[in-house]
PDB file of C-alpha atoms in Angstrom:
ATOM      1  CA  LYS R  46     119.076 104.527  76.249  1.00 49.00           C
ATOM      2  CA  SER R  47     116.163 106.453  77.730  1.00 61.00           C
ATOM      3  CA  LYS R  48     115.402 109.867  76.272  1.00 73.00           C
ATOM      4  CA  SER R  49     113.588 112.891  77.643  1.00 81.00           C
ATOM      5  CA  LEU R  50     110.091 113.829  76.486  1.00 84.00           C
ATOM      6  CA  LYS R  51     111.703 117.146  75.538  1.00 82.00           C
ATOM      7  CA  ASP R  52     113.616 115.332  72.803  1.00 85.00           C
ATOM      8  CA  GLU R  53     111.865 116.053  69.493  1.00 90.00           C
ATOM      9  CA  SER R  54     112.680 112.584  68.122  1.00 92.00           C
ATOM     10  CA  VAL R  55     110.729 111.032  71.017  1.00 91.00           C
ATOM     11  CA  PHE R  56     107.680 113.106  70.111  1.00 94.00           C
ATOM     12  CA  GLU R  57     107.965 112.142  66.441  1.00 95.00           C
ATOM     13  CA  GLU R  58     108.099 108.440  67.366  1.00 94.00           C
ATOM     14  CA  PHE R  59     105.127 108.893  69.681  1.00 94.00           C
ATOM     15  CA  LYS R  60     103.057 110.588  66.958  1.00 95.00           C
ATOM     16  CA  LYS R  61     103.739 107.699  64.570  1.00 96.00           C
ATOM     17  CA  LEU R  62     102.191 105.298  67.090  1.00 95.00           C
ATOM     18  CA  ASN R  63      98.930 107.247  66.709  1.00 94.00           C
ATOM     19  CA  PRO R  64      97.527 105.982  70.055  1.00 96.00           C
ATOM     20  CA  ASP R  65      93.805 106.179  70.813  1.00 97.00           C
ATOM     21  CA  VAL R  66      94.436 106.450  74.559  1.00 97.00           C
ATOM     22  CA  CYS R  67      97.492 106.372  76.839  1.00 97.00           C
ATOM     23  CA  VAL R  68      97.606 104.980  80.379  1.00 96.00           C
ATOM     24  CA  VAL R  69     100.045 106.284  82.981  1.00 95.00           C
ATOM     25  CA  ALA R  70     100.804 105.025  86.507  1.00 92.00           C
ATOM     26  CA  ALA R  71     103.457 106.235  88.982  1.00 86.00           C
ATOM     27  CA  TYR R  72     104.972 108.667  86.474  1.00 86.00           C
ATOM     28  CA  GLY R  73     106.060 111.686  88.459  1.00 79.00           C
ATOM     29  CA  ARG R  74     106.785 114.181  85.693  1.00 84.00           C
ATOM     30  CA  ILE R  75     104.775 116.740  83.735  1.00 88.00           C
ATOM     31  CA  ILE R  76     103.811 115.469  80.267  1.00 92.00           C
ATOM     32  CA  PRO R  77     104.124 118.245  77.663  1.00 93.00           C
ATOM     33  CA  GLN R  78     100.848 119.457  76.166  1.00 94.00           C
ATOM     34  CA  LYS R  79     101.798 118.417  72.623  1.00 95.00           C
ATOM     35  CA  PHE R  80     101.923 114.786  73.799  1.00 96.00           C
ATOM     36  CA  LEU R  81      98.604 115.157  75.635  1.00 96.00           C
ATOM     37  CA  ASP R  82      96.953 116.421  72.450  1.00 96.00           C
ATOM     38  CA  VAL R  83      97.842 113.338  70.350  1.00 97.00           C
ATOM     39  CA  PRO R  84      95.570 110.521  71.653  1.00 97.00           C
ATOM     40  CA  LYS R  85      91.881 110.955  70.835  1.00 96.00           C
ATOM     41  CA  TYR R  86      90.804 109.889  74.343  1.00 97.00           C
ATOM     42  CA  GLY R  87      93.670 111.527  76.193  1.00 97.00           C
ATOM     43  CA  PHE R  88      96.103 110.318  78.822  1.00 97.00           C
ATOM     44  CA  VAL R  89      94.472 108.398  81.684  1.00 98.00           C
ATOM     45  CA  ASN R  90      96.292 108.217  85.013  1.00 97.00           C
ATOM     46  CA  ILE R  91      95.901 105.802  87.960  1.00 97.00           C
ATOM     47  CA  HIS R  92      96.563 107.857  91.089  1.00 97.00           C
ATOM     48  CA  PRO R  93      96.637 106.198  94.553  1.00 97.00           C
ATOM     49  CA  SER R  94      94.626 108.749  96.512  1.00 98.00           C
ATOM     50  CA  LEU R  95      91.135 110.216  96.459  1.00 98.00           C
ATOM     51  CA  LEU R  96      91.792 113.402  94.520  1.00 98.00           C
ATOM     52  CA  PRO R  97      92.038 116.325  95.090  1.00 98.00           C
ATOM     53  CA  LYS R  98      93.646 115.029  98.292  1.00 98.00           C
ATOM     54  CA  TYR R  99      97.360 114.187  98.079  1.00 98.00           C
ATOM     55  CA  ARG R 100      98.412 115.259  94.624  1.00 97.00           C
ATOM     56  CA  GLY R 101     102.069 114.801  93.745  1.00 95.00           C
ATOM     57  CA  PRO R 102     104.807 112.177  94.128  1.00 94.00           C
ATOM     58  CA  SER R 103     104.116 110.513  97.497  1.00 96.00           C
ATOM     59  CA  PRO R 104     100.374 110.074  98.150  1.00 97.00           C
ATOM     60  CA  ILE R 105     100.716 106.673  99.833  1.00 97.00           C
ATOM     61  CA  GLN R 106     103.576 107.671 102.152  1.00 97.00           C
ATOM     62  CA  THR R 107     101.754 110.879 103.099  1.00 98.00           C
ATOM     63  CA  THR R 108      98.516 109.011 103.772  1.00 97.00           C
ATOM     64  CA  LEU R 109     100.355 106.740 106.208  1.00 97.00           C
ATOM     65  CA  LEU R 110     102.375 109.510 107.854  1.00 97.00           C
ATOM     66  CA  ASN R 111      99.160 111.393 108.564  1.00 96.00           C
ATOM     67  CA  GLY R 112      97.598 108.310 110.143  1.00 94.00           C
ATOM     68  CA  ASP R 113      94.630 108.255 107.751  1.00 96.00           C
ATOM     69  CA  LYS R 114      92.256 105.317 108.092  1.00 95.00           C
ATOM     70  CA  GLU R 115      90.898 105.589 104.537  1.00 97.00           C
ATOM     71  CA  THR R 116      92.519 106.089 101.173  1.00 98.00           C
ATOM     72  CA  GLY R 117      91.624 105.070  97.625  1.00 98.00           C
ATOM     73  CA  VAL R 118      92.370 105.261  93.930  1.00 98.00           C
ATOM     74  CA  SER R 119      91.381 107.864  91.329  1.00 98.00           C
ATOM     75  CA  ILE R 120      91.261 107.357  87.557  1.00 98.00           C
ATOM     76  CA  MET R 121      91.797 110.778  86.045  1.00 98.00           C
ATOM     77  CA  LEU R 122      92.571 112.538  82.780  1.00 98.00           C
ATOM     78  CA  ILE R 123      95.992 114.170  82.716  1.00 97.00           C
ATOM     79  CA  ASP R 124      96.317 117.863  81.927  1.00 95.00           C
ATOM     80  CA  ALA R 125      99.334 120.171  81.979  1.00 90.00           C
ATOM     81  CA  GLU R 126      99.444 120.386  85.808  1.00 93.00           C
ATOM     82  CA  VAL R 127     100.304 117.745  88.423  1.00 93.00           C
ATOM     83  CA  ASP R 128      97.304 115.498  89.224  1.00 95.00           C
ATOM     84  CA  HIS R 129      95.011 118.399  88.332  1.00 96.00           C
ATOM     85  CA  GLY R 130      92.831 116.918  85.574  1.00 97.00           C
ATOM     86  CA  PRO R 131      89.193 115.803  85.820  1.00 98.00           C
ATOM     87  CA  VAL R 132      88.339 112.498  87.533  1.00 98.00           C
ATOM     88  CA  LEU R 133      86.647 109.673  85.621  1.00 98.00           C
ATOM     89  CA  ALA R 134      86.176 107.276  88.557  1.00 98.00           C
ATOM     90  CA  SER R 135      87.346 106.687  92.111  1.00 98.00           C
ATOM     91  CA  GLN R 136      87.162 103.926  94.691  1.00 98.00           C
ATOM     92  CA  GLY R 137      87.801 104.113  98.442  1.00 98.00           C
ATOM     93  CA  PHE R 138      89.888 101.664 100.452  1.00 98.00           C
ATOM     94  CA  SER R 139      90.018 101.039 104.220  1.00 97.00           C
ATOM     95  CA  ILE R 140      93.601 101.004 105.493  1.00 96.00           C
ATOM     96  CA  SER R 141      92.409  99.747 108.888  1.00 91.00           C
ATOM     97  CA  ASP R 142      91.138  96.481 107.345  1.00 91.00           C
ATOM     98  CA  PHE R 143      94.398  95.687 105.504  1.00 94.00           C
ATOM     99  CA  LYS R 144      97.461  94.140 107.170  1.00 93.00           C
ATOM    100  CA  PHE R 145     100.753  95.425 105.774  1.00 95.00           C
ATOM    101  CA  SER R 146     104.182  96.494 107.021  1.00 93.00           C
ATOM    102  CA  ASN R 147     105.329  99.183 104.574  1.00 96.00           C
ATOM    103  CA  HIS R 148     104.130 101.526 101.846  1.00 96.00           C
ATOM    104  CA  ASP R 149     105.179  99.158  99.025  1.00 96.00           C
ATOM    105  CA  GLU R 150     102.749  96.490 100.243  1.00 97.00           C
ATOM    106  CA  LEU R 151      99.916  99.026 100.415  1.00 97.00           C
ATOM    107  CA  ALA R 152     100.881 100.374  96.975  1.00 97.00           C
ATOM    108  CA  LYS R 153     100.593  96.896  95.407  1.00 97.00           C
ATOM    109  CA  GLU R 154      97.088  96.523  96.817  1.00 97.00           C
ATOM    110  CA  LEU R 155      96.004  99.975  95.647  1.00 97.00           C
ATOM    111  CA  PHE R 156      97.340  99.461  92.127  1.00 96.00           C
ATOM    112  CA  LYS R 157      95.508  96.121  91.913  1.00 97.00           C
ATOM    113  CA  ILE R 158      92.324  98.027  92.711  1.00 98.00           C
ATOM    114  CA  GLY R 159      93.376 100.704  90.231  1.00 97.00           C
ATOM    115  CA  ALA R 160      93.927  98.164  87.448  1.00 97.00           C
ATOM    116  CA  ASP R 161      90.450  96.676  87.949  1.00 98.00           C
ATOM    117  CA  LEU R 162      88.901 100.148  88.103  1.00 98.00           C
ATOM    118  CA  LEU R 163      90.750 101.141  84.919  1.00 98.00           C
ATOM    119  CA  ILE R 164      89.433  98.088  83.031  1.00 97.00           C
ATOM    120  CA  GLU R 165      85.926  99.008  84.127  1.00 97.00           C
ATOM    121  CA  THR R 166      86.315 102.724  83.383  1.00 98.00           C
ATOM    122  CA  LEU R 167      88.165 102.856  80.050  1.00 97.00           C
ATOM    123  CA  PRO R 168      85.367 101.452  77.830  1.00 97.00           C
ATOM    124  CA  LYS R 169      82.836 103.816  79.433  1.00 97.00           C
ATOM    125  CA  HIS R 170      85.195 106.757  78.882  1.00 97.00           C
ATOM    126  CA  ILE R 171      85.741 105.851  75.228  1.00 96.00           C
ATOM    127  CA  MET R 172      81.989 105.363  74.652  1.00 96.00           C
ATOM    128  CA  GLY R 173      81.305 108.776  76.197  1.00 96.00           C
ATOM    129  CA  GLU R 174      79.297 107.260  79.052  1.00 97.00           C
ATOM    130  CA  ILE R 175      81.288 109.067  81.764  1.00 96.00           C
ATOM    131  CA  LYS R 176      81.284 112.803  82.305  1.00 96.00           C
ATOM    132  CA  PRO R 177      84.732 113.765  83.657  1.00 97.00           C
ATOM    133  CA  GLN R 178      84.296 115.590  86.971  1.00 98.00           C
ATOM    134  CA  GLU R 179      86.497 118.617  87.557  1.00 98.00           C
ATOM    135  CA  GLN R 180      88.298 118.441  90.872  1.00 98.00           C
ATOM    136  CA  ASN R 181      87.593 120.945  93.630  1.00 98.00           C
ATOM    137  CA  HIS R 182      90.954 122.679  93.303  1.00 97.00           C
ATOM    138  CA  GLY R 183      90.366 124.731  96.439  1.00 97.00           C
ATOM    139  CA  GLN R 184      90.502 121.527  98.491  1.00 97.00           C
ATOM    140  CA  ALA R 185      93.691 120.199  96.872  1.00 98.00           C
ATOM    141  CA  THR R 186      96.569 119.062  99.090  1.00 98.00           C
ATOM    142  CA  PHE R 187     100.069 118.316  97.858  1.00 96.00           C
ATOM    143  CA  THR R 188     102.768 115.787  98.708  1.00 97.00           C
ATOM    144  CA  LYS R 189     106.557 115.998  98.525  1.00 96.00           C
ATOM    145  CA  MET R 190     109.461 113.672  97.837  1.00 96.00           C
ATOM    146  CA  PHE R 191     110.872 112.227 101.076  1.00 97.00           C
ATOM    147  CA  ASN R 192     114.600 111.997 101.732  1.00 97.00           C
ATOM    148  CA  ARG R 193     116.860 110.120 104.133  1.00 96.00           C
ATOM    149  CA  GLU R 194     116.716 112.840 106.787  1.00 97.00           C
ATOM    150  CA  ASP R 195     112.894 112.572 106.867  1.00 98.00           C
ATOM    151  CA  GLY R 196     113.325 108.985 108.066  1.00 98.00           C
ATOM    152  CA  LYS R 197     115.190 109.782 111.301  1.00 98.00           C
ATOM    153  CA  ILE R 198     113.132 108.579 114.276  1.00 98.00           C
ATOM    154  CA  ASN R 199     112.390 111.066 117.048  1.00 97.00           C
ATOM    155  CA  TRP R 200     111.745 108.839 120.075  1.00 96.00           C
ATOM    156  CA  SER R 201     110.045 111.660 121.980  1.00 97.00           C
ATOM    157  CA  GLU R 202     107.124 111.580 119.544  1.00 97.00           C
ATOM    158  CA  PRO R 203     103.957 109.566 120.335  1.00 97.00           C
ATOM    159  CA  SER R 204     104.113 105.832 119.559  1.00 97.00           C
ATOM    160  CA  GLU R 205     101.405 106.117 116.878  1.00 96.00           C
ATOM    161  CA  LYS R 206     103.458 108.736 115.025  1.00 97.00           C
ATOM    162  CA  ILE R 207     106.664 106.668 115.191  1.00 98.00           C
ATOM    163  CA  PHE R 208     104.838 103.564 113.940  1.00 97.00           C
ATOM    164  CA  ALA R 209     103.234 105.572 111.132  1.00 97.00           C
ATOM    165  CA  LYS R 210     106.655 106.827 110.023  1.00 98.00           C
ATOM    166  CA  ILE R 211     108.158 103.316 109.985  1.00 98.00           C
ATOM    167  CA  ARG R 212     105.335 102.005 107.761  1.00 97.00           C
ATOM    168  CA  ALA R 213     105.233 105.115 105.587  1.00 98.00           C
ATOM    169  CA  LEU R 214     108.923 105.502 104.776  1.00 98.00           C
ATOM    170  CA  ASN R 215     109.959 101.866 104.298  1.00 97.00           C
ATOM    171  CA  PRO R 216     111.473 100.462 102.197  1.00 95.00           C
ATOM    172  CA  GLU R 217     112.605 103.846 100.817  1.00 95.00           C
ATOM    173  CA  PRO R 218     114.013 106.229 102.005  1.00 97.00           C
ATOM    174  CA  GLY R 219     113.935 104.115 105.178  1.00 97.00           C
ATOM    175  CA  THR R 220     113.649 104.926 108.882  1.00 98.00           C
ATOM    176  CA  TRP R 221     116.626 104.925 111.198  1.00 98.00           C
ATOM    177  CA  THR R 222     118.126 105.799 114.545  1.00 97.00           C
ATOM    178  CA  THR R 223     121.637 105.840 116.016  1.00 95.00           C
ATOM    179  CA  TRP R 224     123.132 103.624 118.722  1.00 92.00           C
ATOM    180  CA  LYS R 225     126.710 103.914 119.974  1.00 90.00           C
ATOM    181  CA  GLY R 226     127.547 106.085 116.987  1.00 91.00           C
ATOM    182  CA  LYS R 227     126.197 103.554 114.472  1.00 92.00           C
ATOM    183  CA  ILE R 228     123.104 103.767 112.313  1.00 95.00           C
ATOM    184  CA  ILE R 229     120.362 101.201 112.892  1.00 96.00           C
ATOM    185  CA  ASN R 230     117.825 101.005 110.074  1.00 97.00           C
ATOM    186  CA  ILE R 231     114.395 100.100 111.424  1.00 98.00           C
ATOM    187  CA  LYS R 232     112.661  98.014 108.749  1.00 97.00           C
ATOM    188  CA  LYS R 233     109.496  96.679 110.393  1.00 97.00           C
ATOM    189  CA  ALA R 234     107.548  97.351 113.559  1.00 97.00           C
ATOM    190  CA  GLU R 235     104.119  96.709 115.051  1.00 96.00           C
ATOM    191  CA  LEU R 236     101.905  98.800 117.294  1.00 94.00           C
ATOM    192  CA  VAL R 237     100.883  96.646 120.271  1.00 95.00           C
ATOM    193  CA  ASN R 238      98.741  98.098 123.081  1.00 94.00           C
ATOM    194  CA  GLY R 239      99.885 101.596 122.174  1.00 92.00           C
ATOM    195  CA  ASN R 240     103.594 100.717 122.132  1.00 96.00           C
ATOM    196  CA  VAL R 241     105.948 100.389 119.171  1.00 96.00           C
ATOM    197  CA  GLU R 242     107.469  96.911 118.996  1.00 96.00           C
ATOM    198  CA  ILE R 243     110.449  96.789 116.644  1.00 97.00           C
ATOM    199  CA  LYS R 244     110.468  93.569 114.618  1.00 97.00           C
ATOM    200  CA  THR R 245     113.246  93.849 112.010  1.00 97.00           C
ATOM    201  CA  ILE R 246     116.375  95.992 111.857  1.00 97.00           C
ATOM    202  CA  GLN R 247     119.536  96.343 109.798  1.00 96.00           C
ATOM    203  CA  MET R 248     122.818  97.567 111.262  1.00 92.00           C
ATOM    204  CA  GLU R 249     124.898  99.635 108.852  1.00 87.00           C
ATOM    205  CA  GLY R 250     126.948  97.328 106.646  1.00 87.00           C
ATOM    206  CA  LYS R 251     125.085  94.194 107.781  1.00 91.00           C
ATOM    207  CA  LYS R 252     122.082  92.108 106.731  1.00 94.00           C
ATOM    208  CA  GLU R 253     118.554  92.502 108.035  1.00 95.00           C
ATOM    209  CA  MET R 254     117.865  90.605 111.246  1.00 95.00           C
ATOM    210  CA  PRO R 255     115.036  90.087 113.729  1.00 96.00           C
ATOM    211  CA  PHE R 256     115.284  92.647 116.533  1.00 95.00           C
ATOM    212  CA  GLU R 257     115.183  89.830 119.104  1.00 94.00           C
ATOM    213  CA  GLU R 258     118.381  88.422 117.601  1.00 93.00           C
ATOM    214  CA  PHE R 259     120.061  91.820 117.903  1.00 92.00           C
ATOM    215  CA  LEU R 260     119.039  92.059 121.576  1.00 91.00           C
ATOM    216  CA  ARG R 261     120.442  88.598 122.334  1.00 91.00           C
ATOM    217  CA  GLY R 262     123.794  89.651 120.884  1.00 88.00           C
ATOM    218  CA  HIS R 263     123.833  93.033 122.653  1.00 85.00           C
ATOM    219  CA  GLN R 264     122.777  92.555 126.253  1.00 79.00           C
ATOM    220  CA  ASP R 265     123.720  96.165 127.002  1.00 76.00           C
TER     221      ASP R 265
END
């Protein structure tokens, strides 16, 4: 059974481990200061954006929604605020050069880069060879959790914006539209000559299918 970090027994167990350093990735909660004070070399976080841009729970989705061409990974020390601590290392990544259909596929690539960067950075951090760089907090931007309503497609928006939403919000919380009173989940699309071409859909209560197959079965 999982327990909260607020549970005193969890802290006591953690202290007994006596860790030298702790590594965190995709953990969206504040870590209490008493935990942060235990490891000699702190808590190190892999964050999939170039901080201080896109702090918070959804940096990859927000990057895609905004149509950014570049992103990256930051290795940072955790403090008592969200993605606020000093940066040990960062590495940029060109979204334009990478073929993917949703934010999960981009996330896997970024965390591969993050893992390699962590392996390179940790020894230097422990040996004192890196001076942690405080972020420019005045330039910080913040992300939010996305919900099902965020995924509703507005067909009057430009094609680039619709395509960005489909890539950004799949597989969760998903993008969708309605047709004859039914929900159609739009799973994959491509942008071809400035137009959105839907590739994969899922009708409510049914399995995913190629959009072409849906069209053949619904001539209207």
